[in-house]
PDB file of C-alpha atoms in Angstrom:
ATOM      1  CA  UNK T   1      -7.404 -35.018 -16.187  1.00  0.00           C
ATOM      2  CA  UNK T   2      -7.690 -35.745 -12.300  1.00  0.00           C
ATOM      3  CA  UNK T   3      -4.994 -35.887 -10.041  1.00  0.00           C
ATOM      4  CA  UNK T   4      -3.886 -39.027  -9.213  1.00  0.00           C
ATOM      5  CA  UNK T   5      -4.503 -39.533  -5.098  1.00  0.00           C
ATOM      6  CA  UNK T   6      -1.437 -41.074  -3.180  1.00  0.00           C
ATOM      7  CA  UNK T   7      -2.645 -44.049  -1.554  1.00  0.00           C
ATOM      8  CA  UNK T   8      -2.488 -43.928   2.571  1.00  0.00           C
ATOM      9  CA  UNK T   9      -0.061 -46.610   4.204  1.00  0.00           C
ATOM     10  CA  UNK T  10      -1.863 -48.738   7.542  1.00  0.00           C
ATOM     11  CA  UNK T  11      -0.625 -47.015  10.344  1.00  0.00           C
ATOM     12  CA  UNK T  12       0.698 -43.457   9.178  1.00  0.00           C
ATOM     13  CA  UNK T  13      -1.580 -40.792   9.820  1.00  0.00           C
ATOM     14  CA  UNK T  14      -0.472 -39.006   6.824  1.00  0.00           C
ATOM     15  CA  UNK T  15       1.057 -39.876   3.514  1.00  0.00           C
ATOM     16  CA  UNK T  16       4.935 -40.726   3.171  1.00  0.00           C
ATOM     17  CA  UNK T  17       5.154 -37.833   0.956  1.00  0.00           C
ATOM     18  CA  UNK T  18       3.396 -35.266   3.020  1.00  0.00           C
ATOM     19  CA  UNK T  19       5.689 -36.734   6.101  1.00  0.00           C
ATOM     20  CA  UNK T  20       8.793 -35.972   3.966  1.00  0.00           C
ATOM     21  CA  UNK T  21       7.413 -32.035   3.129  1.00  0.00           C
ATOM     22  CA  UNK T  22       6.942 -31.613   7.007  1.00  0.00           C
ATOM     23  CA  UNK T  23      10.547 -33.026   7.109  1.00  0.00           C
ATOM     24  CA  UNK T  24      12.043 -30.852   4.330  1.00  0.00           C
ATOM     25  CA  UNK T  25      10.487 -27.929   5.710  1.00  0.00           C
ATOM     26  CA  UNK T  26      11.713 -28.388   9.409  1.00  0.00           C
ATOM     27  CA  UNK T  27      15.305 -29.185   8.533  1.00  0.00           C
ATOM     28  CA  UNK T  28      15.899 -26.705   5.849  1.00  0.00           C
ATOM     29  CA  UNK T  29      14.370 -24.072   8.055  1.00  0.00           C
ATOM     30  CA  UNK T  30      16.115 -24.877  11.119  1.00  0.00           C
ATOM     31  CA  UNK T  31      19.102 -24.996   9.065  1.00  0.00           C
ATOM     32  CA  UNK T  32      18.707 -21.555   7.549  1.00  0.00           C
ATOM     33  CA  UNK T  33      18.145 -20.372  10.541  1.00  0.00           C
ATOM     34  CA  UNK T  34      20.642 -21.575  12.957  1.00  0.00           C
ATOM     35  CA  UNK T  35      23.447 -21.081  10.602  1.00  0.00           C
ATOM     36  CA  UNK T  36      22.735 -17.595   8.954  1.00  0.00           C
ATOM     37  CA  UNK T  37      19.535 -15.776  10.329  1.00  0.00           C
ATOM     38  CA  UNK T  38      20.081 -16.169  14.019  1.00  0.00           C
ATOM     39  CA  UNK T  39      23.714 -14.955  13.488  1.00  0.00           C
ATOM     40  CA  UNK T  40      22.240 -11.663  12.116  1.00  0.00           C
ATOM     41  CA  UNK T  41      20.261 -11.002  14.366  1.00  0.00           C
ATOM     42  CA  UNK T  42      22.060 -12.070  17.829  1.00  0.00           C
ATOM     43  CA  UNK T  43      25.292  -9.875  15.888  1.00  0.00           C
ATOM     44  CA  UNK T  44      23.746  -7.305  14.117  1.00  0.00           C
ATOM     45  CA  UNK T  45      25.481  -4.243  14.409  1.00  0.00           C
ATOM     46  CA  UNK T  46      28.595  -7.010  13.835  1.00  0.00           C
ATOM     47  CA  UNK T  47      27.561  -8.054  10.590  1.00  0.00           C
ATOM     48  CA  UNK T  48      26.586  -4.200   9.094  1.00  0.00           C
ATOM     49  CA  UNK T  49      30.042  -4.219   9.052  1.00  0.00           C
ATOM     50  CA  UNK T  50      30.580  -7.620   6.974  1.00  0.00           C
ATOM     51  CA  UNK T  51      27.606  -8.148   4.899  1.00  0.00           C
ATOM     52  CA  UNK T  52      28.338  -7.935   1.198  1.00  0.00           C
ATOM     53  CA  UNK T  53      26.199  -5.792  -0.737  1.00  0.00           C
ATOM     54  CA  UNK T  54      26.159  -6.738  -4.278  1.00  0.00           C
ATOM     55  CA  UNK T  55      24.066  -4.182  -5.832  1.00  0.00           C
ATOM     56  CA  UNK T  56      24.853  -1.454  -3.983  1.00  0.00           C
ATOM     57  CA  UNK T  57      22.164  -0.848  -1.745  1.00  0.00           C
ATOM     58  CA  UNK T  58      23.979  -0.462   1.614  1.00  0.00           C
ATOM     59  CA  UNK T  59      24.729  -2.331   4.200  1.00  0.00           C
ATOM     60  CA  UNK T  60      21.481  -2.004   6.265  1.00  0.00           C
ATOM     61  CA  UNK T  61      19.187  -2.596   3.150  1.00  0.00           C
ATOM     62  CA  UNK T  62      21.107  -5.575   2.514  1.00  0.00           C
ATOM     63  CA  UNK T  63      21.195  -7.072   6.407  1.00  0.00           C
ATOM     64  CA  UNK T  64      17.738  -6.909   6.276  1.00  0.00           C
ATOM     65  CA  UNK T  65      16.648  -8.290   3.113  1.00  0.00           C
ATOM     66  CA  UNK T  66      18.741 -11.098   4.611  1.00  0.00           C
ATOM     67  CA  UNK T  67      17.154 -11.245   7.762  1.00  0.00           C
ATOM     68  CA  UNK T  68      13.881 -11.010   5.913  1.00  0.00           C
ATOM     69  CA  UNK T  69      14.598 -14.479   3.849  1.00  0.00           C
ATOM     70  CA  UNK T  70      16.691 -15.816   6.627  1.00  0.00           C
ATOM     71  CA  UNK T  71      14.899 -15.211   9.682  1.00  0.00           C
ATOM     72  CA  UNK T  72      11.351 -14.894   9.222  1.00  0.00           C
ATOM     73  CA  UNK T  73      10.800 -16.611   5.993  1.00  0.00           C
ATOM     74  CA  UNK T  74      11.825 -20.139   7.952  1.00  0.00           C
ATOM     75  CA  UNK T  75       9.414 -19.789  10.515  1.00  0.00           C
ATOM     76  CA  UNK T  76       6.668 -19.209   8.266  1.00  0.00           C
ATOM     77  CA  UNK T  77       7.761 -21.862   6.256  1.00  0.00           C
ATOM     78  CA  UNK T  78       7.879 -23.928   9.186  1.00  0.00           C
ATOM     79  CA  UNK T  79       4.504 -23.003  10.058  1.00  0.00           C
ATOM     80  CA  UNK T  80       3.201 -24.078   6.881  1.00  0.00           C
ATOM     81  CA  UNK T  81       2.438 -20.457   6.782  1.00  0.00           C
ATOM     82  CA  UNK T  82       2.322 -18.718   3.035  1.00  0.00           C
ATOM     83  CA  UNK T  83       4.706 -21.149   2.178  1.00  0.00           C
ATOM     84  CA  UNK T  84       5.699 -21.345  -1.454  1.00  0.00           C
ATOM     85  CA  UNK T  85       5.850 -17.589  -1.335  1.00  0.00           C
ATOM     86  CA  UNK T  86       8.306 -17.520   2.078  1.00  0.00           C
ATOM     87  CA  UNK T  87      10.384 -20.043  -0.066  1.00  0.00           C
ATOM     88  CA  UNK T  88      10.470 -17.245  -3.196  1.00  0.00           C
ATOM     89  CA  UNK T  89      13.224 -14.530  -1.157  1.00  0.00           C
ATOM     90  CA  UNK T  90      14.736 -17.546   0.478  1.00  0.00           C
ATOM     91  CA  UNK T  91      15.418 -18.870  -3.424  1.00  0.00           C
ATOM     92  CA  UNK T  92      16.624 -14.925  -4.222  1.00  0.00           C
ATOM     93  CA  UNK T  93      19.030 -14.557  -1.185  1.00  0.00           C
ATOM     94  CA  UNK T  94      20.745 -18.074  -2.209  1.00  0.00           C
ATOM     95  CA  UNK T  95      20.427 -17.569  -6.071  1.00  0.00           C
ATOM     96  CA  UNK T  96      22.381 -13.923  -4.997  1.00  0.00           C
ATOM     97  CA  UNK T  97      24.648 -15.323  -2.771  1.00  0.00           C
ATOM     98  CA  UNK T  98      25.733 -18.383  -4.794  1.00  0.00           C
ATOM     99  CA  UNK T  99      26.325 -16.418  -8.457  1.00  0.00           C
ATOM    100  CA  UNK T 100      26.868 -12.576  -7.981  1.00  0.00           C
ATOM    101  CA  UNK T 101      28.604 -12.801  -4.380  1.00  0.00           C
ATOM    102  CA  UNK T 102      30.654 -16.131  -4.612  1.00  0.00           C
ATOM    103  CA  UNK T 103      30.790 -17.074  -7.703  1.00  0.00           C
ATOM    104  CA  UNK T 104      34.330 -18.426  -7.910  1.00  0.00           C
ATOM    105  CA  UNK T 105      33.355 -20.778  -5.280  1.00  0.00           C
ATOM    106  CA  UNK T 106      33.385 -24.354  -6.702  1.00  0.00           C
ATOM    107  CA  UNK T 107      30.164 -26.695  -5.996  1.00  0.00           C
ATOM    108  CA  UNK T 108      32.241 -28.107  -2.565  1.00  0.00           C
ATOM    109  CA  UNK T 109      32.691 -25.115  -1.337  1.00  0.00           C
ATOM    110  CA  UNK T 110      28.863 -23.870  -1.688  1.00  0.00           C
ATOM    111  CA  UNK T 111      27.445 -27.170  -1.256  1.00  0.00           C
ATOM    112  CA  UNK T 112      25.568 -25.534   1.950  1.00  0.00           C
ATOM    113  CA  UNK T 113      23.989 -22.948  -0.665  1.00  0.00           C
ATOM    114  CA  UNK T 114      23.372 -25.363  -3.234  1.00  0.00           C
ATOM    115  CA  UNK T 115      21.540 -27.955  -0.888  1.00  0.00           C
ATOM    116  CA  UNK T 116      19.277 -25.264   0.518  1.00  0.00           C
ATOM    117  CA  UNK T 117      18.762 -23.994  -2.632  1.00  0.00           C
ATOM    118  CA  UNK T 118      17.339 -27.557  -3.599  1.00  0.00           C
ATOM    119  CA  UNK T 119      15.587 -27.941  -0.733  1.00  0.00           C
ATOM    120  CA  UNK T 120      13.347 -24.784  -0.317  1.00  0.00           C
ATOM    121  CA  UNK T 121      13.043 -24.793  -4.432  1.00  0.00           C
ATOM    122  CA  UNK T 122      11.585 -28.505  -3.969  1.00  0.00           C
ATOM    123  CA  UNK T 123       9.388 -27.106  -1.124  1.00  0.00           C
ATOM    124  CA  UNK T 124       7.986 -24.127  -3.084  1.00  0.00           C
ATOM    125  CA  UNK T 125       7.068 -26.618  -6.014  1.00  0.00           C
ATOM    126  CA  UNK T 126       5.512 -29.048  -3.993  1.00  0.00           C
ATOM    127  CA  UNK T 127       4.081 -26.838  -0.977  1.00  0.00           C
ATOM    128  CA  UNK T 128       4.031 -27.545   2.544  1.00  0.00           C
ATOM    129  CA  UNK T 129       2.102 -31.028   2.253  1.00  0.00           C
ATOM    130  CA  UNK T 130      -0.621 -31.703   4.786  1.00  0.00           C
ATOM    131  CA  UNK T 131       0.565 -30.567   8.030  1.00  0.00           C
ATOM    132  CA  UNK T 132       0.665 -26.582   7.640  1.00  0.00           C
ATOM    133  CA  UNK T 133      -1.620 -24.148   9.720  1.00  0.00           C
ATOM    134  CA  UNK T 134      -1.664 -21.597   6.426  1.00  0.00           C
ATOM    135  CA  UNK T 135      -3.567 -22.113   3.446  1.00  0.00           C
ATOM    136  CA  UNK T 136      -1.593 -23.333  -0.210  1.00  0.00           C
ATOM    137  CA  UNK T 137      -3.282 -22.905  -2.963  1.00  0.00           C
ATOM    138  CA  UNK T 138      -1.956 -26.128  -4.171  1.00  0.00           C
ATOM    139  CA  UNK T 139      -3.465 -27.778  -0.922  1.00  0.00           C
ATOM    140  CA  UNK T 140      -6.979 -26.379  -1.298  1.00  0.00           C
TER     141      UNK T 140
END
């Protein structure tokens, strides 16, 4: 069976659907980011003191397993670098965060978690799309 080949639109010099990849992968990245990687590491020695640490690792084994998914795995996400494996301890971080550290928090309260959990679960199924400098395995 062959894959069926999304036809290109006059104009656009990529497909709609590899435009909306390079989209997903920008915003949920710079999201990530901004919001919770950045934090950690402009505050670190702040947030040894706050991080939860579900499974009793300690703190700095924690902080940086965050950092790890939070930090670094956006860039090379945004990069189009290794990306469906960057998205894999982005996926673990929220999957952690949203049912063993907060789970009495209703879906409005962790809509943030939820929608990034969507987002870099749709990009590690689908791949970074055409405009990436790494090389999927999907894409080759």
């Amino acid at each position: 069976m062959q894959a069926r080949q999304i036809p290109r639109r006059q104009g656009l010099p990529v497909p709609p659907l590899d435009l909306g990849l390079l989209f997903l992968r920008l915003a949920g990245s710079f999201m990530l980011f901004y919001v919770h990687g950045l934090p950690k590491l402009l505050h670190y020695a702040h947030e040894l003191t706050v991080i939860e640490d579900p499974f009793g690792m300690g703190p700095t084994v924690s902080l940086w397993a965050a950092i790890f998914a939070e930090a670094l795995c956006p860039i090379l996400i945004v990069l189009g670098i290794f990306t469906r494996l960057a998205c894999l301890p982005i996926i673990g971080v929220l999957l952690v965060a949203m049912l063993a550290v907060h789970p009495g928090w209703s879906i409005a309260e962790g809509q943030f978690g939820w929608l990034l959990l969507v987002i870099f679960t749709s990009i590690a199924l689908c791949g970074p799309g055409q405009w990436h400098l790494g090389r999927d395995s999907a894409q080759s």
